[in-house]
mmCIF file of N, CA and C in Angstrom:
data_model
loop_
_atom_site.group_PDB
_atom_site.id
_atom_site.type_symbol
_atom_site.label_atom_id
_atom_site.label_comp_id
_atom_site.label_asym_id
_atom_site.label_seq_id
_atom_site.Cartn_x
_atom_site.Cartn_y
_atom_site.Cartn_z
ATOM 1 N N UNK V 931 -16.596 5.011 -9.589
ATOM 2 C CA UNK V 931 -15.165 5.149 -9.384
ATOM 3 C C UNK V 931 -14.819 4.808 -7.939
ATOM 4 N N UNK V 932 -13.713 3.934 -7.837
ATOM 5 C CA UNK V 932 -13.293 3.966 -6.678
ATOM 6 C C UNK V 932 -12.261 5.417 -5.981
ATOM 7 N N UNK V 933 -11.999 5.190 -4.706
ATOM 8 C CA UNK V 933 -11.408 6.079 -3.614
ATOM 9 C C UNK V 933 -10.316 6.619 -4.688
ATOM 10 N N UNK V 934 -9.255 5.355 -5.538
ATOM 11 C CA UNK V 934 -8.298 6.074 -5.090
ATOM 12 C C UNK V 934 -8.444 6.296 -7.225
ATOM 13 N N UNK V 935 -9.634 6.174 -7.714
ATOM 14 C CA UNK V 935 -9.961 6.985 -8.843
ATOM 15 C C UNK V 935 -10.022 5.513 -10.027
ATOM 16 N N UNK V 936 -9.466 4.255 -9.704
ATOM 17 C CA UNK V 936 -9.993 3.217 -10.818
ATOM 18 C C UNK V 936 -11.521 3.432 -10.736
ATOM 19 N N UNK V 937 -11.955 2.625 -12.248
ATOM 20 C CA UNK V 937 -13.280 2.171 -12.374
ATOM 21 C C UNK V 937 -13.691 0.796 -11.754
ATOM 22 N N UNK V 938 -15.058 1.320 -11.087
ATOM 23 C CA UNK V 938 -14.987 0.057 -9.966
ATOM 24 C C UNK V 938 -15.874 -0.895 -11.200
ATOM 25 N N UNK V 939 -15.003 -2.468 -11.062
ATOM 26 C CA UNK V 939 -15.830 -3.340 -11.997
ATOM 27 C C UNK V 939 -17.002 -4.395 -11.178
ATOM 28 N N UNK V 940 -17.668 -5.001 -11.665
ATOM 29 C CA UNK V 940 -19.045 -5.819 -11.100
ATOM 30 C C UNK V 940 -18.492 -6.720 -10.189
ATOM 31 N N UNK V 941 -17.581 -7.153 -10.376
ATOM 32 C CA UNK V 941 -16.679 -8.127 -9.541
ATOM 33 C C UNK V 941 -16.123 -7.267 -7.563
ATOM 34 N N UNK V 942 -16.331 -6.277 -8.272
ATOM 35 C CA UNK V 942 -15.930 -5.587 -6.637
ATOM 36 C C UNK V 942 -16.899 -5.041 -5.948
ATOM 37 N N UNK V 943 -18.269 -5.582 -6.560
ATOM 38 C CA UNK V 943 -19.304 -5.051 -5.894
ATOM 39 C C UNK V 943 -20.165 -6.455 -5.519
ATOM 40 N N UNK V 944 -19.732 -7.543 -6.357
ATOM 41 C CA UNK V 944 -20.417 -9.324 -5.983
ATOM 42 C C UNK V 944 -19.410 -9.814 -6.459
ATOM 43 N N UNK V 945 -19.590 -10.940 -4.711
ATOM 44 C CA UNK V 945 -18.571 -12.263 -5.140
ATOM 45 C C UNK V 945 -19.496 -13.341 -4.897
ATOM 46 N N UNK V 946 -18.700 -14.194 -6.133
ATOM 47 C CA UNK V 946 -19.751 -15.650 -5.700
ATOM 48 C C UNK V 946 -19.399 -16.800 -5.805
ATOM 49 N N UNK V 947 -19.485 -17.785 -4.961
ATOM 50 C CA UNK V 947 -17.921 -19.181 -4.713
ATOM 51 C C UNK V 947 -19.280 -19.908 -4.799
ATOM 52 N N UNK V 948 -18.637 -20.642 -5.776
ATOM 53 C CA UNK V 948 -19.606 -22.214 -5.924
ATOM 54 C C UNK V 948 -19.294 -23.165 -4.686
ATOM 55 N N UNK V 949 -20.319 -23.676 -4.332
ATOM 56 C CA UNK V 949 -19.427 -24.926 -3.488
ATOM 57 C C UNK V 949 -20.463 -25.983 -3.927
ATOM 58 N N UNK V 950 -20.199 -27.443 -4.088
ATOM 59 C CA UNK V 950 -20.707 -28.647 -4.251
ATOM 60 C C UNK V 950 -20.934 -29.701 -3.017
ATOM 61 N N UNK V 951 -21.846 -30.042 -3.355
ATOM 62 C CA UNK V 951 -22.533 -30.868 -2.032
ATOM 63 C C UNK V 951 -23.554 -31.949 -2.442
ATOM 64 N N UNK V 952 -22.918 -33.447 -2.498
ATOM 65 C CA UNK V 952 -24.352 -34.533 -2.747
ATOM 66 C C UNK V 952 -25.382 -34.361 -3.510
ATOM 67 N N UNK V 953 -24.971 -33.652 -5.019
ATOM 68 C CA UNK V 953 -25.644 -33.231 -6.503
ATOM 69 C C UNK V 953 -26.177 -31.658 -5.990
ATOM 70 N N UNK V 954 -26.092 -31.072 -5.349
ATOM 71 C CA UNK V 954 -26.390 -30.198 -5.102
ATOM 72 C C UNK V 954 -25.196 -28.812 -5.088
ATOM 73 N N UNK V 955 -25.750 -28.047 -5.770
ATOM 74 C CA UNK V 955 -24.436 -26.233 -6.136
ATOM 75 C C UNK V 955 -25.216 -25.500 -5.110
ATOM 76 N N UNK V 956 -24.156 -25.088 -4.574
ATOM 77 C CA UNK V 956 -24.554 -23.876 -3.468
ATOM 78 C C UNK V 956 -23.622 -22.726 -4.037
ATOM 79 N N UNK V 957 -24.329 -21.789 -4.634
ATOM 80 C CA UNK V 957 -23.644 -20.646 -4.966
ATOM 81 C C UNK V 957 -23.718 -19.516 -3.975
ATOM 82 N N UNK V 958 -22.819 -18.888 -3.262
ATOM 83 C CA UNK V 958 -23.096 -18.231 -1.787
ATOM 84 C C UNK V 958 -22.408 -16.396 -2.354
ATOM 85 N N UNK V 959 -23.314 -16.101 -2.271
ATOM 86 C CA UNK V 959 -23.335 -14.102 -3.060
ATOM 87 C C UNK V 959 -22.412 -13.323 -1.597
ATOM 88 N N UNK V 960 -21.813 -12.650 -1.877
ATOM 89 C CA UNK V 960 -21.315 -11.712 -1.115
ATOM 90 C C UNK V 960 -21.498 -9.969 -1.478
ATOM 91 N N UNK V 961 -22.245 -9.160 -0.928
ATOM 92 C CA UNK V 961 -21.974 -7.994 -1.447
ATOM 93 C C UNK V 961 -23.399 -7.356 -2.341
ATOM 94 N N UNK V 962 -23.387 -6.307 -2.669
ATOM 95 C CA UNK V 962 -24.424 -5.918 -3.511
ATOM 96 C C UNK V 962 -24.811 -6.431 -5.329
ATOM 97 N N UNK V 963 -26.462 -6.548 -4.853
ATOM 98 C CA UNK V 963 -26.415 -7.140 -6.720
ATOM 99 C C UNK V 963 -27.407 -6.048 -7.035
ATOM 100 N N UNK V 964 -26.672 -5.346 -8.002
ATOM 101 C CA UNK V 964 -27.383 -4.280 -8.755
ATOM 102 C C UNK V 964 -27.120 -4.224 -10.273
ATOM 103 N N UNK V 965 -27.572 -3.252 -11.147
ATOM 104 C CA UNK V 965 -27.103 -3.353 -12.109
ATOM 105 C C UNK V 965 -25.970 -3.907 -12.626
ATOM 106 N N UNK V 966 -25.114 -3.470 -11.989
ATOM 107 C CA UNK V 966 -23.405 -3.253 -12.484
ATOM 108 C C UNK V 966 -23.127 -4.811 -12.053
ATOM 109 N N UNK V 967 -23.405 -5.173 -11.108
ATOM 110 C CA UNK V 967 -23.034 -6.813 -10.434
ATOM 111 C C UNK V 967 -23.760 -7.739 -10.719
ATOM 112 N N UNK V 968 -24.645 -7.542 -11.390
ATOM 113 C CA UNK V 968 -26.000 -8.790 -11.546
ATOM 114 C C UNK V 968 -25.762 -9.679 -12.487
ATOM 115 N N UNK V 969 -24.325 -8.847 -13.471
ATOM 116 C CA UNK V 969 -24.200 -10.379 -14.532
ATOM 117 C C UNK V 969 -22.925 -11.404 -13.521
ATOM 118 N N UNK V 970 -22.334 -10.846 -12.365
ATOM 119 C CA UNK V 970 -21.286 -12.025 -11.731
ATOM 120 C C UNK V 970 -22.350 -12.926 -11.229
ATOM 121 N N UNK V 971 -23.836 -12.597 -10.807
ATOM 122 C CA UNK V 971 -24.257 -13.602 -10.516
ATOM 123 C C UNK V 971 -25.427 -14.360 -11.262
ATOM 124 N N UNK V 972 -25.363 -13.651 -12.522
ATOM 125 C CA UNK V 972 -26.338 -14.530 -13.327
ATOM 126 C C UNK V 972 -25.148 -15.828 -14.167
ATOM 127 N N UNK V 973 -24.261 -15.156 -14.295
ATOM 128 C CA UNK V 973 -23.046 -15.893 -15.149
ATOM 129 C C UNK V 973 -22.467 -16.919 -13.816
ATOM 130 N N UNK V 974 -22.962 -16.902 -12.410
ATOM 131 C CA UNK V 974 -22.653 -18.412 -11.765
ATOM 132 C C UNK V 974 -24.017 -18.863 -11.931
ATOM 133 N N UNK V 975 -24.774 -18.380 -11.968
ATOM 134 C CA UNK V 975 -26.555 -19.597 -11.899
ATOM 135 C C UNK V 975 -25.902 -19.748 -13.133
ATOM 136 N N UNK V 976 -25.851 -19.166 -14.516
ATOM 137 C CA UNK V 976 -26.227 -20.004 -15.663
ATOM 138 C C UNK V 976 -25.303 -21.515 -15.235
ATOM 139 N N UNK V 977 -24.160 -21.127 -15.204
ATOM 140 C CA UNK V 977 -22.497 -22.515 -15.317
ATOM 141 C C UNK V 977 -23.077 -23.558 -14.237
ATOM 142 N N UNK V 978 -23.807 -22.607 -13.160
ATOM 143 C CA UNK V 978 -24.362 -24.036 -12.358
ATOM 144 C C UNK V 978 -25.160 -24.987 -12.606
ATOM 145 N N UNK V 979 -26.016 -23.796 -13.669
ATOM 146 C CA UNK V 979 -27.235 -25.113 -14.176
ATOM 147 C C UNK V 979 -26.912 -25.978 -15.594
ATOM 148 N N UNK V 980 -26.009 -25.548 -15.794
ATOM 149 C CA UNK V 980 -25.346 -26.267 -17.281
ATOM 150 C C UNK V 980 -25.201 -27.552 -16.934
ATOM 151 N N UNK V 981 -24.596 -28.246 -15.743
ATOM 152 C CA UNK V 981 -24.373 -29.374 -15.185
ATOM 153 C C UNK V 981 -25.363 -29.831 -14.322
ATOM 154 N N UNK V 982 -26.835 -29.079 -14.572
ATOM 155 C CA UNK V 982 -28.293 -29.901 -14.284
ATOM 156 C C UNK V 982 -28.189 -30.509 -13.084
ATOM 157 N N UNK V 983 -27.945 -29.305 -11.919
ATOM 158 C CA UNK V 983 -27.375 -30.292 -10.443
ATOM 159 C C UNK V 983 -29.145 -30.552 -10.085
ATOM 160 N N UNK V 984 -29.509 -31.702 -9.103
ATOM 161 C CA UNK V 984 -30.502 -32.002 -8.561
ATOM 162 C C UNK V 984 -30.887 -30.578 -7.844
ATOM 163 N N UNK V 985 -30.037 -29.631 -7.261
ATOM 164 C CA UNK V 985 -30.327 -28.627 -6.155
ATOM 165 C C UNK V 985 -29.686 -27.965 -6.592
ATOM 166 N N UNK V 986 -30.005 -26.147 -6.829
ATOM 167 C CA UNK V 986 -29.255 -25.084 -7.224
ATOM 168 C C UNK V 986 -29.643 -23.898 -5.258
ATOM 169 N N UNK V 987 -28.890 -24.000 -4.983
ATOM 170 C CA UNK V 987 -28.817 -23.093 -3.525
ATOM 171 C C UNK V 987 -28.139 -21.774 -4.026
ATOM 172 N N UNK V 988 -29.534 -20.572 -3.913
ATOM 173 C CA UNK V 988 -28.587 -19.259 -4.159
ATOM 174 C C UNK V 988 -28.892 -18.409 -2.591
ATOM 175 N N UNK V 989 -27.299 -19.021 -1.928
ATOM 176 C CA UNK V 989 -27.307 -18.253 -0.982
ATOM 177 C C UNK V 989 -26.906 -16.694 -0.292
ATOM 178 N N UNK V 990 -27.837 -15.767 0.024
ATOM 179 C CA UNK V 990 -27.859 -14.343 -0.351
ATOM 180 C C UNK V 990 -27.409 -13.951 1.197
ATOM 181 N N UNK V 991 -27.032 -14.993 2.301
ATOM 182 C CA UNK V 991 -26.686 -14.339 3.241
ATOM 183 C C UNK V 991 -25.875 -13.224 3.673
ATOM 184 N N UNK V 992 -24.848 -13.137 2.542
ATOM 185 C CA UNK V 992 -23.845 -12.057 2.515
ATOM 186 C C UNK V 992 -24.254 -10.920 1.897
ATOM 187 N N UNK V 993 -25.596 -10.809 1.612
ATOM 188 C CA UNK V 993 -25.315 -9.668 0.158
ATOM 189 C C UNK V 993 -26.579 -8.445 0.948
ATOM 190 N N UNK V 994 -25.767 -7.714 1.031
ATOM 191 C CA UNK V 994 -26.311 -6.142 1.810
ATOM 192 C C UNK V 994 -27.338 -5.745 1.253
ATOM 193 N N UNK V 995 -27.240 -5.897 -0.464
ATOM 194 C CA UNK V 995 -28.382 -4.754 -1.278
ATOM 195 C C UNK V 995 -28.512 -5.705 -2.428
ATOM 196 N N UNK V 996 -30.151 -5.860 -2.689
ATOM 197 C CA UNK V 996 -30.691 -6.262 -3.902
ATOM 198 C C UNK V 996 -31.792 -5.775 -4.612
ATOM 199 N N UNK V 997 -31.504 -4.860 -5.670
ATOM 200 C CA UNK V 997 -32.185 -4.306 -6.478
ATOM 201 C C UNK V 997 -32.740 -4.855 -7.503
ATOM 202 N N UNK V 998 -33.905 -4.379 -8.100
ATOM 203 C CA UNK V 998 -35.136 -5.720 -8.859
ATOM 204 C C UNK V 998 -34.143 -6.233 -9.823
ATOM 205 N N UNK V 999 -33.188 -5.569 -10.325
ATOM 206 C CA UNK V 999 -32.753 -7.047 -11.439
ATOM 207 C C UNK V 999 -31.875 -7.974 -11.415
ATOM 208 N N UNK V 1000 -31.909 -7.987 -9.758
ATOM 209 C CA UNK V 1000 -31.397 -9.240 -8.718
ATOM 210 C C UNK V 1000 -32.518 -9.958 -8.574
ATOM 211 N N UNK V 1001 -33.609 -9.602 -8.290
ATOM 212 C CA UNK V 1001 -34.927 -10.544 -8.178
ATOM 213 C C UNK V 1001 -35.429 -11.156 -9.570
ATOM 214 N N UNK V 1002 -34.907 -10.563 -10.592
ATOM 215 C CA UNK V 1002 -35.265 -10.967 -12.188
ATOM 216 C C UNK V 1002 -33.910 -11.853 -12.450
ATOM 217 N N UNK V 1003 -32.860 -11.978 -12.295
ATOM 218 C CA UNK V 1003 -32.040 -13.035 -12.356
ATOM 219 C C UNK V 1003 -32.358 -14.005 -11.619
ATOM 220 N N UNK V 1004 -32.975 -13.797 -10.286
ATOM 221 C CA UNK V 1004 -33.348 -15.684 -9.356
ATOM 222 C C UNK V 1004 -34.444 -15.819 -10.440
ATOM 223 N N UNK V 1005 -35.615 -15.200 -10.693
ATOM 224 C CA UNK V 1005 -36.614 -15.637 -11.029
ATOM 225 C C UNK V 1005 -36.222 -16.181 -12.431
ATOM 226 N N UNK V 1006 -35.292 -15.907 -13.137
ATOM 227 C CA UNK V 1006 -34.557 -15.950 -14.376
ATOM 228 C C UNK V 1006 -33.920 -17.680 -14.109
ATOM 229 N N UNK V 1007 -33.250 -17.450 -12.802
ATOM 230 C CA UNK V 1007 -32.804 -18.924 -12.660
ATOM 231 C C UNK V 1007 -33.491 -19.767 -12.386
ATOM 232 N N UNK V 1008 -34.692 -19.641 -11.919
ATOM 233 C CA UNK V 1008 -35.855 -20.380 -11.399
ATOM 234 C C UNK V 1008 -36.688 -21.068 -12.608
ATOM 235 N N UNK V 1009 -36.564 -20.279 -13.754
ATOM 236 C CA UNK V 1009 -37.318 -20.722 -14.921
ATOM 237 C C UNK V 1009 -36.256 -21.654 -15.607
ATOM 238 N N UNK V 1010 -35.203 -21.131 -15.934
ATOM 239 C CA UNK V 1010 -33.644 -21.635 -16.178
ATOM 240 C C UNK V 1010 -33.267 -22.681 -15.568
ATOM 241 N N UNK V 1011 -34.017 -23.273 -15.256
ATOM 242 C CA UNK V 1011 -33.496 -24.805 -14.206
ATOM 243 C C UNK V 1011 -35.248 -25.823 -14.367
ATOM 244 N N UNK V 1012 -36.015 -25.164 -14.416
ATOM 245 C CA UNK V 1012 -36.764 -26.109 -15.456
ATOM 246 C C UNK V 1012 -37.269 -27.129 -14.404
ATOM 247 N N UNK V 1013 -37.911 -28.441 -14.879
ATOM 248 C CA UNK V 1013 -38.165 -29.160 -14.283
ATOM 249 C C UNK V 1013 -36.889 -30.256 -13.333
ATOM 250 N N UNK V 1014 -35.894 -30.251 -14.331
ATOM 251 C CA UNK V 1014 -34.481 -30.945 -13.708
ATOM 252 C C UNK V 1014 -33.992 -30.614 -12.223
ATOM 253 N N UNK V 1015 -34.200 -29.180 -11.720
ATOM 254 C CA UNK V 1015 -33.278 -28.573 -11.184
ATOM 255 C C UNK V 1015 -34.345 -27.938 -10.007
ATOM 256 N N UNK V 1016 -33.965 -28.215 -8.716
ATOM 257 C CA UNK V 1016 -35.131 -27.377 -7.858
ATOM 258 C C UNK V 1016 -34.371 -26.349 -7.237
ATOM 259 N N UNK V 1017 -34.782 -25.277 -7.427
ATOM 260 C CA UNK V 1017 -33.912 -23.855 -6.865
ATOM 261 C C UNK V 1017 -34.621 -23.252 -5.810
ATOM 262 N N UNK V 1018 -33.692 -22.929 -4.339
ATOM 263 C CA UNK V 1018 -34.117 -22.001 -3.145
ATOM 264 C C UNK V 1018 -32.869 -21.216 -3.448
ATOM 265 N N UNK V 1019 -33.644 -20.548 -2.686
ATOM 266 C CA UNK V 1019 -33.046 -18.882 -2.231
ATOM 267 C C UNK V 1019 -32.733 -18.761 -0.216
ATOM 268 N N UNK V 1020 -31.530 -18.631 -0.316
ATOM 269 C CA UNK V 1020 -30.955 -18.362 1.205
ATOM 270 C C UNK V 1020 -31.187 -16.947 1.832
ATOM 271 N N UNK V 1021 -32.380 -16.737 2.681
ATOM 272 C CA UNK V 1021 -32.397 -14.927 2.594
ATOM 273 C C UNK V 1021 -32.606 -15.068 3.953
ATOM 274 N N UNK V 1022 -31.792 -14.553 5.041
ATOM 275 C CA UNK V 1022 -31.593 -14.887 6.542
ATOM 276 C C UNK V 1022 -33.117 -13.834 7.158
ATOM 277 N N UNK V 1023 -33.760 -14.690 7.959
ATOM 278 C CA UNK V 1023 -35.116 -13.743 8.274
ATOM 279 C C UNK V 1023 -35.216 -12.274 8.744
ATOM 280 N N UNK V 1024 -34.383 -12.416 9.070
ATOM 281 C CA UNK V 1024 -34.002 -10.535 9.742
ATOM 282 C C UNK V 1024 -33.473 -9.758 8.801
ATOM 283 N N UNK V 1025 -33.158 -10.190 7.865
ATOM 284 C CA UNK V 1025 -31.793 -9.255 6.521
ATOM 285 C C UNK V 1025 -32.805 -8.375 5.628
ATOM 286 N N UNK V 1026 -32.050 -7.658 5.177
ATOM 287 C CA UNK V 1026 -32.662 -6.868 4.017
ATOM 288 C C UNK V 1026 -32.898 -7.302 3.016
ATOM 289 N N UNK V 1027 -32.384 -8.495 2.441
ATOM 290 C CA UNK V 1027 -32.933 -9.425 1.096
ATOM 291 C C UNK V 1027 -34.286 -10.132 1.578
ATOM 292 N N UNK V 1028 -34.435 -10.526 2.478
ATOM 293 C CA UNK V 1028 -35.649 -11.493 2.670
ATOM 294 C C UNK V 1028 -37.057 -10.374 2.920
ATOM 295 N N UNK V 1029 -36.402 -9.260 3.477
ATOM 296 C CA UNK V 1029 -37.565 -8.084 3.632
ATOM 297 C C UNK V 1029 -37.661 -7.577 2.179
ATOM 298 N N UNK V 1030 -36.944 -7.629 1.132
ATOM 299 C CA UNK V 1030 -36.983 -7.188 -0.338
ATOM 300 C C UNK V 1030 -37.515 -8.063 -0.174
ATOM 301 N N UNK V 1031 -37.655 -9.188 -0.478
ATOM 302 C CA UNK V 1031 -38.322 -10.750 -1.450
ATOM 303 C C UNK V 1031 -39.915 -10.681 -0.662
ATOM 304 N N UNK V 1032 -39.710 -10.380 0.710
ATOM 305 C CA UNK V 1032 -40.960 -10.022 1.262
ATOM 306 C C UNK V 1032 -42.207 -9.231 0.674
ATOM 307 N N UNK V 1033 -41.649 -7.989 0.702
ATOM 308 C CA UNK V 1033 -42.296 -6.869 -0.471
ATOM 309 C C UNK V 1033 -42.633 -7.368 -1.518
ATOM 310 N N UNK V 1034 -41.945 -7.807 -2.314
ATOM 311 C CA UNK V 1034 -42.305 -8.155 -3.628
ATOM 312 C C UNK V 1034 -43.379 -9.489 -3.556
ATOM 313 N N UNK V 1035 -43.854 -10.019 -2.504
ATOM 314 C CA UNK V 1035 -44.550 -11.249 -2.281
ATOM 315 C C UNK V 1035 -43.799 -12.380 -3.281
ATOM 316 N N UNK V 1036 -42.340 -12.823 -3.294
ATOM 317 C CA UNK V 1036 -41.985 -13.812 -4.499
ATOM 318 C C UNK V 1036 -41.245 -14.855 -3.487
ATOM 319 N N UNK V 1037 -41.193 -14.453 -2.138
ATOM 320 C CA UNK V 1037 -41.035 -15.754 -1.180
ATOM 321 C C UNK V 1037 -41.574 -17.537 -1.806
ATOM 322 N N UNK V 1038 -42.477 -17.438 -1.547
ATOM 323 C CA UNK V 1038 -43.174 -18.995 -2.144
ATOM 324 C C UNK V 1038 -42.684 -19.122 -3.754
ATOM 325 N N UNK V 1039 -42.783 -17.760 -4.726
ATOM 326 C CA UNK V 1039 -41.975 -18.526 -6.104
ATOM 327 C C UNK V 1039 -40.451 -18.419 -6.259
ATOM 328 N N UNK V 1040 -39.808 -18.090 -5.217
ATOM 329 C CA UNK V 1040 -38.787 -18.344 -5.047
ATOM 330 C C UNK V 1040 -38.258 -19.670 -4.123
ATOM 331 N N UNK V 1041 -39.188 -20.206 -3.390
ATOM 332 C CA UNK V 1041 -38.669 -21.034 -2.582
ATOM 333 C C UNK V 1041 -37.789 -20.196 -1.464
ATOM 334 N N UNK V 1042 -38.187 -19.099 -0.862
ATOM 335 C CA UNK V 1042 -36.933 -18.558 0.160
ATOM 336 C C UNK V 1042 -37.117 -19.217 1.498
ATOM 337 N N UNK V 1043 -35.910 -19.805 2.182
ATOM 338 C CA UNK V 1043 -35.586 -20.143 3.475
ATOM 339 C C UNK V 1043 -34.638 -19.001 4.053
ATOM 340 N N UNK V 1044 -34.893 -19.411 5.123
ATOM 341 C CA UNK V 1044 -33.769 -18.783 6.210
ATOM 342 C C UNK V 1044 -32.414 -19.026 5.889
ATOM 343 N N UNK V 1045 -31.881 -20.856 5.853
ATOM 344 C CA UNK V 1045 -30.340 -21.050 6.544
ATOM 345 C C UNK V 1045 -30.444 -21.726 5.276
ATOM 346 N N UNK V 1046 -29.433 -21.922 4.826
ATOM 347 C CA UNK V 1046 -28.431 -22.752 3.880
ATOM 348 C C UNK V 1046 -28.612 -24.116 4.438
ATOM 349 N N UNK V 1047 -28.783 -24.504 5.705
ATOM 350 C CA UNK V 1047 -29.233 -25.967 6.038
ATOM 351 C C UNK V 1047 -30.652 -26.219 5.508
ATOM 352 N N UNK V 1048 -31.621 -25.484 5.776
ATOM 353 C CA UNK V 1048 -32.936 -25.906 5.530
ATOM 354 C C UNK V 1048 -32.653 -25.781 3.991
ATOM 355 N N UNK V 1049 -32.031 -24.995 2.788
ATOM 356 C CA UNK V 1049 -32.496 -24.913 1.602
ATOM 357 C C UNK V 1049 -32.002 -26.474 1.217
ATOM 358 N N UNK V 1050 -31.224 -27.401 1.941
ATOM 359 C CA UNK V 1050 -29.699 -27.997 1.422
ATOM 360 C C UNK V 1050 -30.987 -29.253 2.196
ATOM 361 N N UNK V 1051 -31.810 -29.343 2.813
ATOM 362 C CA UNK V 1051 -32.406 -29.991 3.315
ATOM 363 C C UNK V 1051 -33.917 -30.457 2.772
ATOM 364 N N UNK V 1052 -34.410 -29.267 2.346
ATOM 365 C CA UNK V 1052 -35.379 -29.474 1.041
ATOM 366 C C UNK V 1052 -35.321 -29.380 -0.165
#
C-alpha cells in the first residue's frame, strides 16, 4: 500500500523505456525488480525480442534492488533471444546489482558490463 492508502501496482515500483539504436534495443530499468515488478520487465525483454534486434541491452543502472527473480528473467531473456539476439546486462561496478550478479557468479552468463557504451559496443 501506498502513503496515502492506494494499492501500489508493479509499474510504481519499475520503469522501463525502450530506446533503439543501429539494430540494437536498449531497455534502461528504473527502480526495484522484485516479485511484484518483474513482469514490467520481463513483458519489455519479451516485445524486444519479438523484433529479433541484433543487440538486446538490459540496462540496470537505475534499479536500486534486484531480487533472484530479476536474475531468472535476464537469464530467462538470455535463453529467449537464442542464437539471433546477443544480450548484456548494464550493472555499474560500484552498484548493488553488479555486487548481486557478483554473488551469484552469473557475470560471464550474463554478459555484465559496466556502461551502456561498452554493452552498445560489444
Amino acid at each position: 500500500m501506498t502513503a496515502d492508502g492506494h494499492r501500489l501496482r508493479p509499474q510504481d515500483l519499475l520503469r522501463v523505456t525502450p530506446h533503439h539504436s543501429d539494430g540494437a534495443v536498449v531497455l534502461a530499468a528504473a527502480g526495484e525488480v522484485d516479485l511484484l515488478s518483474v513482469p514490467v520487465l520481463s513483458e519489455a525483454i519479451t516485445t524486444a525480442l519479438a523484433d529479433a534486434p541484433a543487440l538486446l541491452v538490459v540496462d540496470l543502472t537505475e534499479v536500486s534492488f534486484l531480487a533472484s527473480i530479476g536474475i531468472t528473467a535476464l537469464l530467462e531473456a538470455r535463453r529467449g533471444a537464442g542464437d539471433r539476439t546477443r544480450v548484456r546486462v548494464v550493472a555499474p561496478e560500484h552498484g548493488v546489482v553488479n555486487r548481486t550478479l557478483g554473488l551469484t557468479g552469473l557475470h560471464e552468463a550474463l554478459a555484465v558490463v559496466t556502461t551502456r557504451d561498452d554493452a552498445l559496443a560489444g
